[in-house]
Amino acid sequence: MTTLNTRAVHAGRDDLVELGVHAVPLDLSTTYPSRDSRTEADRLDVLCTGAQVDGPPVYARVGNPTVARFETAMAELEGCESAVAFASGMAALSACLLAGVSSGRPHVVAVRPLYGSSDHLIGSGLLGTQVTWARPDEVAGAIRDDTGLVIVETPANPTLSETNLRRLSDACGPVPLLADNTFATPALQRPAEHGARIVLHSATKFLGGHGDVLGGVVTCDEEYARRLRQLRFLTGATLHPLAGYLLLRGLSTLPLRMRAASETAAELAGRLADHPQIAKVHYPGRNENRPEKQMTSGGPMLAVEVHGDPHAVIGAVRLFTPAVSLGSVDSLIQHPGSLSHHIMDPADRAEGGISEQLLRISVGLEDVEDLWADLDQALAASGSSAG
């Protein structure tokens, strides 16, 4: 069996030699011609159910060959039967929520913290959902007859808190567990191996890896994938072919990028723990109750709680990019209370452990000494400002 490094390079590309090409073909067609209307009508009837059929997809909202390559690769890397790609991570989550609502199970049990927009969407009821917020050890007692999903993000955004997926999956019983794997990616963690039926990614982040593509993807079994394809066709939340092309290209370097950024993040976390301007460091491996053997490393994300004004740190960095989002080749820093989790009620942020002193850091591929020098001077500047 080939390693993850090798599969990341070849997944979704296994037929290129037979096709006589080296680069992945980019198909930008919005429609696919056929002179046999009766056959096309029969194929469309099947495609509208979310099932897969041989041949071209009739219309781009049904599917696209380039996007299908990305889906094949993601299913293989996550160890799932199927994958369904969407226009964004939020579009992917919306489809999962709608799948529960449309099947008569609108109730969701969710574990905080989650990405701020995910938290807001689940709790808003805009898609017909009802939610019970629970700690991992409370999930079993929160499940009802109409519960369609249990949702967790581990490591969580933005506190990097971790949840034991196997233990949580056992608590879910027959209710599907959806694990948001955006922070870890299949390079560090494969939730399906620990009992999650549904694995969700904001592909915009580490999967794309260069801050230039928007997308989302869900890996799951084929039965669930059919429901998601049906919803994607009807709602139009389709991933653009160029985005699929860029995401597939990003996968080829994913393990290398994650390994390099993780090594740097671990070094920075250790140094920051001793910095006088830092009150607390949040980093997998330093967090209490870390699940054993679930992640292969601490990962490229970390968070810190600072003494004084966190906004002064944001204003003082020069090498870090002060911006929302994460997972790019360059390092980013942002204040969750003002950006990624600002949409949440302050009380809900506090319940999720998201303090106003918290800064979230996405470590890129720069040299660790350069990143440290920038953080150190920014923290010093913020200390002087506070003084």
PDB file of N, CA and C in Angstrom, residues 1-16 24 69-79 186-187 190 193 247-256 259:
ATOM      1  N   MET A   1       0.854  -1.194   0.000  1.00  0.00           N
ATOM      2  CA  MET A   1       0.000   0.000   0.000  1.00  0.00           C
ATOM      3  C   MET A   1       0.893   1.248   0.000  1.00  0.00           C
ATOM      4  N   THR A   2       0.592   2.196  -0.851  1.00  0.00           N
ATOM      5  CA  THR A   2       1.392   3.410  -0.941  1.00  0.00           C
ATOM      6  C   THR A   2       1.108   4.333   0.249  1.00  0.00           C
ATOM      7  N   THR A   3       2.049   5.220   0.532  1.00  0.00           N
ATOM      8  CA  THR A   3       1.934   6.131   1.659  1.00  0.00           C
ATOM      9  C   THR A   3       1.030   7.310   1.308  1.00  0.00           C
ATOM     10  N   LEU A   4       0.656   8.065   2.346  1.00  0.00           N
ATOM     11  CA  LEU A   4      -0.171   9.250   2.134  1.00  0.00           C
ATOM     12  C   LEU A   4       0.542  10.257   1.237  1.00  0.00           C
ATOM     13  N   ASN A   5       1.847  10.413   1.415  1.00  0.00           N
ATOM     14  CA  ASN A   5       2.600  11.340   0.570  1.00  0.00           C
ATOM     15  C   ASN A   5       2.425  10.997  -0.907  1.00  0.00           C
ATOM     16  N   THR A   6       2.524   9.714  -1.220  1.00  0.00           N
ATOM     17  CA  THR A   6       2.406   9.278  -2.608  1.00  0.00           C
ATOM     18  C   THR A   6       0.978   9.411  -3.111  1.00  0.00           C
ATOM     19  N   ARG A   7       0.009   9.015  -2.281  1.00  0.00           N
ATOM     20  CA  ARG A   7      -1.387   9.084  -2.720  1.00  0.00           C
ATOM     21  C   ARG A   7      -1.825  10.530  -2.919  1.00  0.00           C
ATOM     22  N   ALA A   8      -1.314  11.451  -2.105  1.00  0.00           N
ATOM     23  CA  ALA A   8      -1.671  12.858  -2.270  1.00  0.00           C
ATOM     24  C   ALA A   8      -1.247  13.374  -3.639  1.00  0.00           C
ATOM     25  N   VAL A   9      -0.150  12.840  -4.163  1.00  0.00           N
ATOM     26  CA  VAL A   9       0.326  13.251  -5.483  1.00  0.00           C
ATOM     27  C   VAL A   9      -0.495  12.602  -6.597  1.00  0.00           C
ATOM     28  N   HIS A  10      -0.890  11.348  -6.418  1.00  0.00           N
ATOM     29  CA  HIS A  10      -1.499  10.591  -7.518  1.00  0.00           C
ATOM     30  C   HIS A  10      -3.018  10.463  -7.443  1.00  0.00           C
ATOM     31  N   ALA A  11      -3.615  10.684  -6.279  1.00  0.00           N
ATOM     32  CA  ALA A  11      -5.069  10.518  -6.165  1.00  0.00           C
ATOM     33  C   ALA A  11      -5.800  11.471  -7.107  1.00  0.00           C
ATOM     34  N   GLY A  12      -6.779  10.949  -7.832  1.00  0.00           N
ATOM     35  CA  GLY A  12      -7.523  11.747  -8.796  1.00  0.00           C
ATOM     36  C   GLY A  12      -6.820  11.901 -10.130  1.00  0.00           C
ATOM     37  N   ARG A  13      -5.634  11.310 -10.251  1.00  0.00           N
ATOM     38  CA  ARG A  13      -4.841  11.460 -11.477  1.00  0.00           C
ATOM     39  C   ARG A  13      -4.426  10.115 -12.068  1.00  0.00           C
ATOM     40  N   ASP A  14      -4.969   9.009 -11.540  1.00  0.00           N
ATOM     41  CA  ASP A  14      -4.485   7.684 -11.904  1.00  0.00           C
ATOM     42  C   ASP A  14      -4.645   7.333 -13.378  1.00  0.00           C
ATOM     43  N   ASP A  15      -5.527   8.015 -14.103  1.00  0.00           N
ATOM     44  CA  ASP A  15      -5.778   7.676 -15.503  1.00  0.00           C
ATOM     45  C   ASP A  15      -5.052   8.591 -16.491  1.00  0.00           C
ATOM     46  N   LEU A  16      -4.204   9.493 -16.006  1.00  0.00           N
ATOM     47  CA  LEU A  16      -3.609  10.485 -16.897  1.00  0.00           C
ATOM     48  C   LEU A  16      -2.691   9.858 -17.937  1.00  0.00           C
ATOM     49  N   VAL A  24      -3.578  17.661 -15.162  1.00  0.00           N
ATOM     50  CA  VAL A  24      -5.010  17.335 -15.066  1.00  0.00           C
ATOM     51  C   VAL A  24      -5.807  18.186 -16.059  1.00  0.00           C
ATOM     52  N   ARG A  69     -12.574  14.705 -10.116  1.00  0.00           N
ATOM     53  CA  ARG A  69     -11.233  14.234  -9.776  1.00  0.00           C
ATOM     54  C   ARG A  69     -10.853  14.659  -8.357  1.00  0.00           C
ATOM     55  N   PHE A  70     -11.158  15.897  -8.009  1.00  0.00           N
ATOM     56  CA  PHE A  70     -10.898  16.362  -6.651  1.00  0.00           C
ATOM     57  C   PHE A  70     -11.689  15.544  -5.642  1.00  0.00           C
ATOM     58  N   GLU A  71     -12.958  15.248  -5.953  1.00  0.00           N
ATOM     59  CA  GLU A  71     -13.785  14.452  -5.050  1.00  0.00           C
ATOM     60  C   GLU A  71     -13.209  13.055  -4.865  1.00  0.00           C
ATOM     61  N   THR A  72     -12.773  12.434  -5.958  1.00  0.00           N
ATOM     62  CA  THR A  72     -12.163  11.106  -5.874  1.00  0.00           C
ATOM     63  C   THR A  72     -10.934  11.123  -4.980  1.00  0.00           C
ATOM     64  N   ALA A  73     -10.101  12.153  -5.147  1.00  0.00           N
ATOM     65  CA  ALA A  73      -8.888  12.265  -4.346  1.00  0.00           C
ATOM     66  C   ALA A  73      -9.213  12.449  -2.870  1.00  0.00           C
ATOM     67  N   MET A  74     -10.182  13.314  -2.556  1.00  0.00           N
ATOM     68  CA  MET A  74     -10.520  13.565  -1.163  1.00  0.00           C
ATOM     69  C   MET A  74     -11.098  12.326  -0.486  1.00  0.00           C
ATOM     70  N   ALA A  75     -11.949  11.605  -1.190  1.00  0.00           N
ATOM     71  CA  ALA A  75     -12.506  10.376  -0.615  1.00  0.00           C
ATOM     72  C   ALA A  75     -11.387   9.383  -0.302  1.00  0.00           C
ATOM     73  N   GLU A  76     -10.425   9.284  -1.201  1.00  0.00           N
ATOM     74  CA  GLU A  76      -9.310   8.360  -0.983  1.00  0.00           C
ATOM     75  C   GLU A  76      -8.449   8.802   0.195  1.00  0.00           C
ATOM     76  N   LEU A  77      -8.121  10.073   0.272  1.00  0.00           N
ATOM     77  CA  LEU A  77      -7.246  10.544   1.341  1.00  0.00           C
ATOM     78  C   LEU A  77      -7.912  10.468   2.713  1.00  0.00           C
ATOM     79  N   GLU A  78      -9.232  10.673   2.771  1.00  0.00           N
ATOM     80  CA  GLU A  78      -9.938  10.596   4.057  1.00  0.00           C
ATOM     81  C   GLU A  78     -10.377   9.170   4.394  1.00  0.00           C
ATOM     82  N   GLY A  79     -10.199   8.238   3.445  1.00  0.00           N
ATOM     83  CA  GLY A  79     -10.602   6.869   3.707  1.00  0.00           C
ATOM     84  C   GLY A  79     -12.099   6.679   3.721  1.00  0.00           C
ATOM     85  N   PRO A 186      -6.598  15.451   6.224  1.00  0.00           N
ATOM     86  CA  PRO A 186      -6.246  14.024   6.274  1.00  0.00           C
ATOM     87  C   PRO A 186      -4.752  13.773   6.407  1.00  0.00           C
ATOM     88  N   ALA A 187      -3.938  14.814   6.268  1.00  0.00           N
ATOM     89  CA  ALA A 187      -2.498  14.634   6.471  1.00  0.00           C
ATOM     90  C   ALA A 187      -2.168  14.344   7.924  1.00  0.00           C
ATOM     91  N   ARG A 190      -7.644  11.392  10.275  1.00  0.00           N
ATOM     92  CA  ARG A 190      -8.729  10.912   9.404  1.00  0.00           C
ATOM     93  C   ARG A 190      -9.898  10.479  10.296  1.00  0.00           C
ATOM     94  N   GLU A 193     -11.694   7.040  10.444  1.00  0.00           N
ATOM     95  CA  GLU A 193     -11.036   5.919  11.119  1.00  0.00           C
ATOM     96  C   GLU A 193     -11.402   5.857  12.597  1.00  0.00           C
ATOM     97  N   LEU A 247      -7.761  23.030  -6.198  1.00  0.00           N
ATOM     98  CA  LEU A 247      -7.796  22.239  -4.972  1.00  0.00           C
ATOM     99  C   LEU A 247      -7.091  20.897  -5.168  1.00  0.00           C
ATOM    100  N   LEU A 248      -7.299  20.271  -6.318  1.00  0.00           N
ATOM    101  CA  LEU A 248      -6.610  19.014  -6.593  1.00  0.00           C
ATOM    102  C   LEU A 248      -5.103  19.242  -6.652  1.00  0.00           C
ATOM    103  N   ARG A 249      -4.676  20.340  -7.263  1.00  0.00           N
ATOM    104  CA  ARG A 249      -3.255  20.661  -7.299  1.00  0.00           C
ATOM    105  C   ARG A 249      -2.719  20.898  -5.887  1.00  0.00           C
ATOM    106  N   GLY A 250      -3.517  21.547  -5.030  1.00  0.00           N
ATOM    107  CA  GLY A 250      -3.083  21.784  -3.664  1.00  0.00           C
ATOM    108  C   GLY A 250      -2.863  20.507  -2.874  1.00  0.00           C
ATOM    109  N   LEU A 251      -3.657  19.466  -3.161  1.00  0.00           N
ATOM    110  CA  LEU A 251      -3.525  18.216  -2.420  1.00  0.00           C
ATOM    111  C   LEU A 251      -2.151  17.574  -2.608  1.00  0.00           C
ATOM    112  N   SER A 252      -1.532  17.785  -3.766  1.00  0.00           N
ATOM    113  CA  SER A 252      -0.266  17.107  -4.050  1.00  0.00           C
ATOM    114  C   SER A 252       0.838  17.516  -3.087  1.00  0.00           C
ATOM    115  N   THR A 253       0.771  18.723  -2.540  1.00  0.00           N
ATOM    116  CA  THR A 253       1.785  19.182  -1.586  1.00  0.00           C
ATOM    117  C   THR A 253       1.260  19.235  -0.153  1.00  0.00           C
ATOM    118  N   LEU A 254       0.027  18.804   0.072  1.00  0.00           N
ATOM    119  CA  LEU A 254      -0.595  18.923   1.396  1.00  0.00           C
ATOM    120  C   LEU A 254       0.235  18.289   2.509  1.00  0.00           C
ATOM    121  N   PRO A 255       0.653  17.022   2.393  1.00  0.00           N
ATOM    122  CA  PRO A 255       1.412  16.432   3.509  1.00  0.00           C
ATOM    123  C   PRO A 255       2.713  17.175   3.805  1.00  0.00           C
ATOM    124  N   LEU A 256       3.397  17.626   2.760  1.00  0.00           N
ATOM    125  CA  LEU A 256       4.660  18.338   2.964  1.00  0.00           C
ATOM    126  C   LEU A 256       4.420  19.693   3.630  1.00  0.00           C
ATOM    127  N   ARG A 259       3.385  19.170   7.324  1.00  0.00           N
ATOM    128  CA  ARG A 259       4.505  18.751   8.164  1.00  0.00           C
ATOM    129  C   ARG A 259       5.428  19.924   8.489  1.00  0.00           C
TER     130      ARG A 259
END
